[in-house]
Amino acid sequence: MKIIITKNYDEMSSVAADLVEKCINKKPNAILGLATGSTPIGLYKELIKRHNDNKISFKDITSVNLDEYIGLPGDHDQSYRYFMNENLFNHVDIDKTKTFVPNGKAEDLNEEAKNYEKNIDDLGGIDLQILGIGTNGHVGFNEPSSKLELYTHIEDLTESTIHANSRFFDSIDDVPTTAISMGIGSIFKAKEIILLASGENKAKIMQTLKDTLVTPLIPASFLKLHPNVTIIMDEDAASLYNQE
Ligand code: PGA
């Protein structure tokens, strides 16, 4: 894994945007794997800026998102479809029919998961996957567990994730308790992976990630087995990284 430590959140976002820009300019019809959460918002702002400055075009880009809450329609302001529209898609020249987010309101969720995974394969796999990391080590909604699901699947959210995400909802009771998420195997199909981490609340998990062996109890640890992963984290997230 390649590790880049940046001074702050803005620099983390800008270094990540450099890698996305490089990918898009090399392959204008690239398949981008996108993530939600507070961490990639700065990256998306930077990509919008570069789009406005005519440095990148999303015209021929296809995007595939990691996950979606079960039960929230795409127009719900906490759904990940809504998040992507608001934070990126509405501001760039991407064709929305080529932006894929799992449907958390699908009648048959297992069928939705199966089709979502097939779509990733039909697209020829993801060129560049953006990931955040949960304080419990989850990537996408692959929660710590004694076993991990390989491909897109239904996941029960852990208490710690429900608690962490409750900051976006009126009440913790409003946070969905299940999600549809790409699996570690789906993520591994990506040719290149960028994991972003920012802030002191990520310092502990980044230290743990450095020290741990590969284990389903820390789903992000599987990234150690992928040949092309870059971790970009700011100094706050890296504050425990080099301590013994
Ligand atoms: P965050 O979430 O970017 O809001 O910290 C990351 C995650 O839970 O994967």
mmCIF file of C-alpha atoms and ligand atoms in Angstrom:
data_model
loop_
_atom_site.group_PDB
_atom_site.id
_atom_site.type_symbol
_atom_site.label_atom_id
_atom_site.label_comp_id
_atom_site.label_asym_id
_atom_site.label_seq_id
_atom_site.Cartn_x
_atom_site.Cartn_y
_atom_site.Cartn_z
ATOM 1 C CA MET A 1 0.000 0.000 0.000
ATOM 2 C CA LYS A 2 1.240 3.443 -0.821
ATOM 3 C CA ILE A 3 0.759 5.942 2.016
ATOM 4 C CA ILE A 4 0.444 9.696 1.498
ATOM 5 C CA ILE A 5 0.118 11.937 4.566
ATOM 6 C CA THR A 6 -1.133 15.438 3.870
ATOM 7 C CA LYS A 7 -1.122 18.567 6.031
ATOM 8 C CA ASN A 8 -4.881 18.857 6.219
ATOM 9 C CA TYR A 9 -8.265 17.892 4.764
ATOM 10 C CA ASP A 10 -8.010 20.281 1.801
ATOM 11 C CA GLU A 11 -4.657 18.894 0.739
ATOM 12 C CA MET A 12 -5.975 15.312 1.137
ATOM 13 C CA SER A 13 -8.890 16.226 -1.160
ATOM 14 C CA SER A 14 -6.637 17.889 -3.698
ATOM 15 C CA VAL A 15 -4.130 14.998 -3.843
ATOM 16 C CA ALA A 16 -7.055 12.582 -4.325
ATOM 17 C CA ALA A 17 -8.455 14.838 -7.072
ATOM 18 C CA ASP A 18 -5.057 14.721 -8.830
ATOM 19 C CA LEU A 19 -5.316 10.918 -8.997
ATOM 20 C CA VAL A 20 -8.925 11.028 -10.235
ATOM 21 C CA GLU A 21 -7.999 13.678 -12.819
ATOM 22 C CA LYS A 22 -5.104 11.519 -14.009
ATOM 23 C CA CYS A 23 -7.413 8.500 -14.330
ATOM 24 C CA ILE A 24 -10.075 10.448 -16.265
ATOM 25 C CA ASN A 25 -7.583 12.081 -18.603
ATOM 26 C CA LYS A 26 -5.941 8.752 -19.333
ATOM 27 C CA LYS A 27 -9.301 7.043 -19.863
ATOM 28 C CA PRO A 28 -12.153 9.513 -20.543
ATOM 29 C CA ASN A 29 -14.720 6.696 -20.332
ATOM 30 C CA ALA A 30 -13.386 5.305 -17.051
ATOM 31 C CA ILE A 31 -15.598 3.499 -14.537
ATOM 32 C CA LEU A 32 -15.307 5.331 -11.208
ATOM 33 C CA GLY A 33 -16.269 3.670 -7.941
ATOM 34 C CA LEU A 34 -17.603 6.368 -5.641
ATOM 35 C CA ALA A 35 -18.180 6.670 -1.914
ATOM 36 C CA THR A 36 -20.406 8.790 0.297
ATOM 37 C CA GLY A 37 -19.843 10.117 3.835
ATOM 38 C CA SER A 38 -18.247 13.343 4.999
ATOM 39 C CA THR A 39 -14.707 12.387 3.917
ATOM 40 C CA PRO A 40 -15.006 12.554 0.088
ATOM 41 C CA ILE A 41 -17.031 15.803 0.022
ATOM 42 C CA GLY A 42 -13.841 17.885 -0.382
ATOM 43 C CA LEU A 43 -12.678 15.627 -3.218
ATOM 44 C CA TYR A 44 -16.010 16.090 -5.005
ATOM 45 C CA LYS A 45 -15.811 19.890 -4.526
ATOM 46 C CA GLU A 46 -12.327 19.841 -6.046
ATOM 47 C CA LEU A 47 -13.520 17.721 -8.991
ATOM 48 C CA ILE A 48 -16.396 20.174 -9.607
ATOM 49 C CA LYS A 49 -13.879 23.032 -9.572
ATOM 50 C CA ARG A 50 -11.615 21.261 -12.052
ATOM 51 C CA HIS A 51 -14.635 20.516 -14.236
ATOM 52 C CA ASN A 52 -15.587 24.208 -14.183
ATOM 53 C CA ASP A 53 -12.004 25.080 -15.104
ATOM 54 C CA ASN A 54 -12.308 22.710 -18.121
ATOM 55 C CA LYS A 55 -9.610 20.418 -16.785
ATOM 56 C CA ILE A 56 -11.828 17.323 -16.654
ATOM 57 C CA SER A 57 -15.017 16.128 -18.260
ATOM 58 C CA PHE A 58 -17.353 13.449 -16.922
ATOM 59 C CA LYS A 59 -19.201 13.245 -20.246
ATOM 60 C CA ASP A 60 -18.189 9.637 -20.914
ATOM 61 C CA ILE A 61 -17.659 8.548 -17.304
ATOM 62 C CA THR A 62 -19.717 5.811 -15.654
ATOM 63 C CA SER A 63 -19.945 5.733 -11.866
ATOM 64 C CA VAL A 64 -20.798 2.941 -9.476
ATOM 65 C CA ASN A 65 -21.466 3.725 -5.818
ATOM 66 C CA LEU A 66 -20.529 1.482 -2.941
ATOM 67 C CA ASP A 67 -23.770 1.317 -1.034
ATOM 68 C CA GLU A 68 -27.228 2.591 -0.145
ATOM 69 C CA TYR A 69 -29.493 2.468 2.884
ATOM 70 C CA ILE A 70 -32.365 0.018 2.625
ATOM 71 C CA GLY A 71 -35.735 1.724 2.841
ATOM 72 C CA LEU A 72 -34.736 5.229 1.747
ATOM 73 C CA PRO A 73 -35.950 6.398 -1.663
ATOM 74 C CA GLY A 74 -33.474 8.248 -3.893
ATOM 75 C CA ASP A 75 -35.134 11.596 -3.157
ATOM 76 C CA HIS A 76 -34.728 11.217 0.625
ATOM 77 C CA ASP A 77 -32.143 13.763 1.752
ATOM 78 C CA GLN A 78 -30.148 11.081 3.603
ATOM 79 C CA SER A 79 -30.124 8.568 0.771
ATOM 80 C CA TYR A 80 -26.808 8.098 -0.942
ATOM 81 C CA ARG A 81 -28.378 8.708 -4.366
ATOM 82 C CA TYR A 82 -29.430 12.148 -3.098
ATOM 83 C CA PHE A 83 -25.959 12.713 -1.611
ATOM 84 C CA MET A 84 -24.255 11.947 -4.929
ATOM 85 C CA ASN A 85 -26.630 14.157 -6.908
ATOM 86 C CA GLU A 86 -26.134 17.056 -4.475
ATOM 87 C CA ASN A 87 -22.395 16.706 -3.958
ATOM 88 C CA LEU A 88 -21.237 15.815 -7.470
ATOM 89 C CA PHE A 89 -23.578 14.716 -10.238
ATOM 90 C CA ASN A 90 -25.739 17.875 -10.391
ATOM 91 C CA HIS A 91 -22.617 20.008 -10.848
ATOM 92 C CA VAL A 92 -20.716 18.188 -13.607
ATOM 93 C CA ASP A 93 -21.452 16.973 -17.149
ATOM 94 C CA ILE A 94 -21.993 13.334 -16.159
ATOM 95 C CA ASP A 95 -24.841 11.425 -17.830
ATOM 96 C CA LYS A 96 -27.016 10.484 -14.833
ATOM 97 C CA THR A 97 -28.244 7.343 -16.584
ATOM 98 C CA LYS A 98 -24.660 6.097 -16.254
ATOM 99 C CA THR A 99 -24.466 6.735 -12.498
ATOM 100 C CA PHE A 100 -25.291 3.613 -10.512
ATOM 101 C CA VAL A 101 -26.310 3.563 -6.840
ATOM 102 C CA PRO A 102 -28.009 0.460 -5.384
ATOM 103 C CA ASN A 103 -31.788 0.806 -5.112
ATOM 104 C CA GLY A 104 -32.586 0.617 -1.392
ATOM 105 C CA LYS A 105 -36.305 0.465 -2.199
ATOM 106 C CA ALA A 106 -36.091 -2.493 -4.595
ATOM 107 C CA GLU A 107 -38.915 -4.970 -4.123
ATOM 108 C CA ASP A 108 -36.512 -7.898 -4.250
ATOM 109 C CA LEU A 109 -33.317 -6.723 -2.569
ATOM 110 C CA ASN A 110 -31.395 -9.934 -3.170
ATOM 111 C CA GLU A 111 -32.166 -9.665 -6.868
ATOM 112 C CA GLU A 112 -31.083 -6.010 -6.785
ATOM 113 C CA ALA A 113 -27.776 -7.034 -5.178
ATOM 114 C CA LYS A 114 -27.210 -9.764 -7.762
ATOM 115 C CA ASN A 115 -27.958 -7.422 -10.661
ATOM 116 C CA TYR A 116 -25.775 -4.681 -9.178
ATOM 117 C CA GLU A 117 -22.808 -7.028 -9.049
ATOM 118 C CA LYS A 118 -23.484 -8.263 -12.581
ATOM 119 C CA ASN A 119 -23.580 -4.660 -13.785
ATOM 120 C CA ILE A 120 -20.095 -4.064 -12.346
ATOM 121 C CA ASP A 121 -18.859 -7.101 -14.281
ATOM 122 C CA ASP A 122 -20.697 -6.092 -17.467
ATOM 123 C CA LEU A 123 -19.053 -2.676 -17.257
ATOM 124 C CA GLY A 124 -15.696 -4.434 -17.251
ATOM 125 C CA GLY A 125 -14.886 -3.670 -13.608
ATOM 126 C CA ILE A 126 -14.069 -0.444 -11.823
ATOM 127 C CA ASP A 127 -10.987 1.514 -12.906
ATOM 128 C CA LEU A 128 -10.610 3.656 -9.789
ATOM 129 C CA GLN A 129 -12.433 3.068 -6.499
ATOM 130 C CA ILE A 130 -12.702 5.777 -3.827
ATOM 131 C CA LEU A 131 -13.173 4.544 -0.253
ATOM 132 C CA GLY A 132 -13.668 6.118 3.152
ATOM 133 C CA ILE A 133 -13.195 4.125 6.339
ATOM 134 C CA GLY A 134 -15.471 3.795 9.358
ATOM 135 C CA THR A 135 -14.071 4.175 12.868
ATOM 136 C CA ASN A 136 -14.794 0.439 13.203
ATOM 137 C CA GLY A 137 -12.785 -0.378 10.064
ATOM 138 C CA HIS A 138 -15.704 -0.844 7.695
ATOM 139 C CA VAL A 139 -15.355 -0.034 4.001
ATOM 140 C CA GLY A 140 -18.584 0.505 2.117
ATOM 141 C CA PHE A 141 -21.025 -1.026 4.589
ATOM 142 C CA ASN A 142 -18.908 -4.149 5.097
ATOM 143 C CA GLU A 143 -19.088 -4.268 8.860
ATOM 144 C CA PRO A 144 -16.644 -6.077 11.182
ATOM 145 C CA SER A 145 -17.797 -9.667 11.530
ATOM 146 C CA SER A 146 -16.415 -13.155 11.783
ATOM 147 C CA LYS A 147 -17.115 -13.521 8.072
ATOM 148 C CA LEU A 148 -17.366 -11.104 5.176
ATOM 149 C CA GLU A 149 -19.674 -11.296 2.187
ATOM 150 C CA LEU A 150 -17.718 -11.252 -1.051
ATOM 151 C CA TYR A 151 -20.104 -9.493 -3.413
ATOM 152 C CA THR A 152 -22.974 -6.985 -3.326
ATOM 153 C CA HIS A 153 -25.295 -8.035 -0.512
ATOM 154 C CA ILE A 154 -27.622 -6.951 2.274
ATOM 155 C CA GLU A 155 -25.805 -5.933 5.447
ATOM 156 C CA ASP A 156 -27.020 -5.354 9.011
ATOM 157 C CA LEU A 157 -25.405 -2.178 10.305
ATOM 158 C CA THR A 158 -23.523 -2.328 13.600
ATOM 159 C CA GLU A 159 -24.431 -0.189 16.606
ATOM 160 C CA SER A 160 -21.265 1.857 16.082
ATOM 161 C CA THR A 161 -22.164 2.673 12.462
ATOM 162 C CA ILE A 162 -25.763 3.520 13.373
ATOM 163 C CA HIS A 163 -24.438 5.761 16.129
ATOM 164 C CA ALA A 164 -21.815 7.421 13.851
ATOM 165 C CA ASN A 165 -24.388 8.075 11.112
ATOM 166 C CA SER A 166 -27.073 9.340 13.491
ATOM 167 C CA ARG A 167 -25.446 12.783 13.234
ATOM 168 C CA PHE A 168 -27.104 13.167 9.842
ATOM 169 C CA PHE A 169 -30.612 12.199 11.033
ATOM 170 C CA ASP A 170 -33.124 13.937 13.372
ATOM 171 C CA SER A 171 -33.019 10.972 15.731
ATOM 172 C CA ILE A 172 -31.021 7.745 16.028
ATOM 173 C CA ASP A 173 -34.318 5.888 15.549
ATOM 174 C CA ASP A 174 -34.497 7.296 12.013
ATOM 175 C CA VAL A 175 -31.183 5.717 10.940
ATOM 176 C CA PRO A 176 -31.800 2.682 8.721
ATOM 177 C CA THR A 177 -30.448 -0.509 10.278
ATOM 178 C CA THR A 178 -29.729 -2.315 7.018
ATOM 179 C CA ALA A 179 -28.004 -1.403 3.774
ATOM 180 C CA ILE A 180 -27.149 -2.868 0.401
ATOM 181 C CA SER A 181 -23.400 -2.778 -0.131
ATOM 182 C CA MET A 182 -20.724 -3.892 -2.523
ATOM 183 C CA GLY A 183 -18.647 -6.625 -0.876
ATOM 184 C CA ILE A 184 -14.909 -6.810 -0.380
ATOM 185 C CA GLY A 185 -14.711 -9.002 -3.503
ATOM 186 C CA SER A 186 -16.594 -6.358 -5.542
ATOM 187 C CA ILE A 187 -14.157 -3.707 -4.282
ATOM 188 C CA PHE A 188 -11.231 -5.961 -5.113
ATOM 189 C CA LYS A 189 -12.249 -6.019 -8.774
ATOM 190 C CA ALA A 190 -11.142 -2.368 -8.971
ATOM 191 C CA LYS A 191 -7.839 -1.838 -10.764
ATOM 192 C CA GLU A 192 -6.878 0.998 -8.428
ATOM 193 C CA ILE A 193 -8.159 1.925 -4.960
ATOM 194 C CA ILE A 194 -7.810 5.173 -3.007
ATOM 195 C CA LEU A 195 -8.719 5.135 0.678
ATOM 196 C CA LEU A 196 -9.253 8.545 2.294
ATOM 197 C CA ALA A 197 -9.104 9.292 6.017
ATOM 198 C CA SER A 198 -9.331 12.633 7.757
ATOM 199 C CA GLY A 199 -9.546 13.855 11.323
ATOM 200 C CA GLU A 200 -8.498 12.735 14.769
ATOM 201 C CA ASN A 201 -11.451 10.384 15.094
ATOM 202 C CA LYS A 202 -9.839 8.207 12.394
ATOM 203 C CA ALA A 203 -6.371 8.110 14.052
ATOM 204 C CA LYS A 204 -7.057 4.962 16.074
ATOM 205 C CA ILE A 205 -8.448 2.918 13.199
ATOM 206 C CA MET A 206 -5.589 4.006 10.919
ATOM 207 C CA GLN A 207 -3.081 2.864 13.539
ATOM 208 C CA THR A 208 -4.980 -0.417 13.930
ATOM 209 C CA LEU A 209 -5.075 -0.870 10.160
ATOM 210 C CA LYS A 210 -1.302 -0.456 9.974
ATOM 211 C CA ASP A 211 -0.637 -2.987 12.731
ATOM 212 C CA THR A 212 -3.259 -5.638 12.068
ATOM 213 C CA LEU A 213 -3.032 -8.824 10.075
ATOM 214 C CA VAL A 214 -5.776 -9.341 7.499
ATOM 215 C CA THR A 215 -8.980 -10.094 9.415
ATOM 216 C CA PRO A 216 -12.728 -9.801 8.760
ATOM 217 C CA LEU A 217 -12.942 -8.048 12.129
ATOM 218 C CA ILE A 218 -11.282 -5.071 10.370
ATOM 219 C CA PRO A 219 -12.706 -5.221 6.844
ATOM 220 C CA ALA A 220 -10.314 -2.512 5.547
ATOM 221 C CA SER A 221 -7.395 -4.835 6.397
ATOM 222 C CA PHE A 222 -8.195 -6.848 3.239
ATOM 223 C CA LEU A 223 -6.906 -3.903 1.227
ATOM 224 C CA LYS A 224 -3.427 -5.052 2.241
ATOM 225 C CA LEU A 225 -3.862 -7.873 -0.279
ATOM 226 C CA HIS A 226 -4.754 -5.614 -3.229
ATOM 227 C CA PRO A 227 -1.874 -4.691 -5.558
ATOM 228 C CA ASN A 228 -2.769 -1.046 -6.155
ATOM 229 C CA VAL A 229 -4.004 0.813 -3.056
ATOM 230 C CA THR A 230 -3.101 4.364 -2.075
ATOM 231 C CA ILE A 231 -4.064 5.633 1.369
ATOM 232 C CA ILE A 232 -4.315 9.415 1.554
ATOM 233 C CA MET A 233 -4.798 10.712 5.084
ATOM 234 C CA ASP A 234 -4.321 14.043 6.768
ATOM 235 C CA GLU A 235 -1.971 14.625 9.697
ATOM 236 C CA ASP A 236 -4.794 14.294 12.223
ATOM 237 C CA ALA A 237 -5.792 10.857 10.928
ATOM 238 C CA ALA A 238 -2.094 9.918 10.810
ATOM 239 C CA SER A 239 -1.335 11.209 14.316
ATOM 240 C CA LEU A 240 -0.949 7.694 15.807
ATOM 241 C CA TYR A 241 0.341 6.105 12.630
ATOM 242 C CA ASN A 242 4.054 6.279 13.277
ATOM 243 C CA GLN A 243 3.919 5.648 17.012
ATOM 244 C CA GLU A 244 5.060 2.312 18.308
HETATM 245 P P1 PGA B 1 -17.211 9.444 7.040
HETATM 246 O O1 PGA B 1 -17.678 7.951 6.916
HETATM 247 O O2 PGA B 1 -16.540 9.794 5.743
HETATM 248 O O3 PGA B 1 -18.469 10.235 7.247
HETATM 249 O O4 PGA B 1 -16.261 9.517 8.194
HETATM 250 C C1 PGA B 1 -16.788 7.015 6.409
HETATM 251 C C2 PGA B 1 -17.396 5.652 6.454
HETATM 252 O O5 PGA B 1 -18.203 5.374 7.366
HETATM 253 O O6 PGA B 1 -17.072 4.834 5.586
#
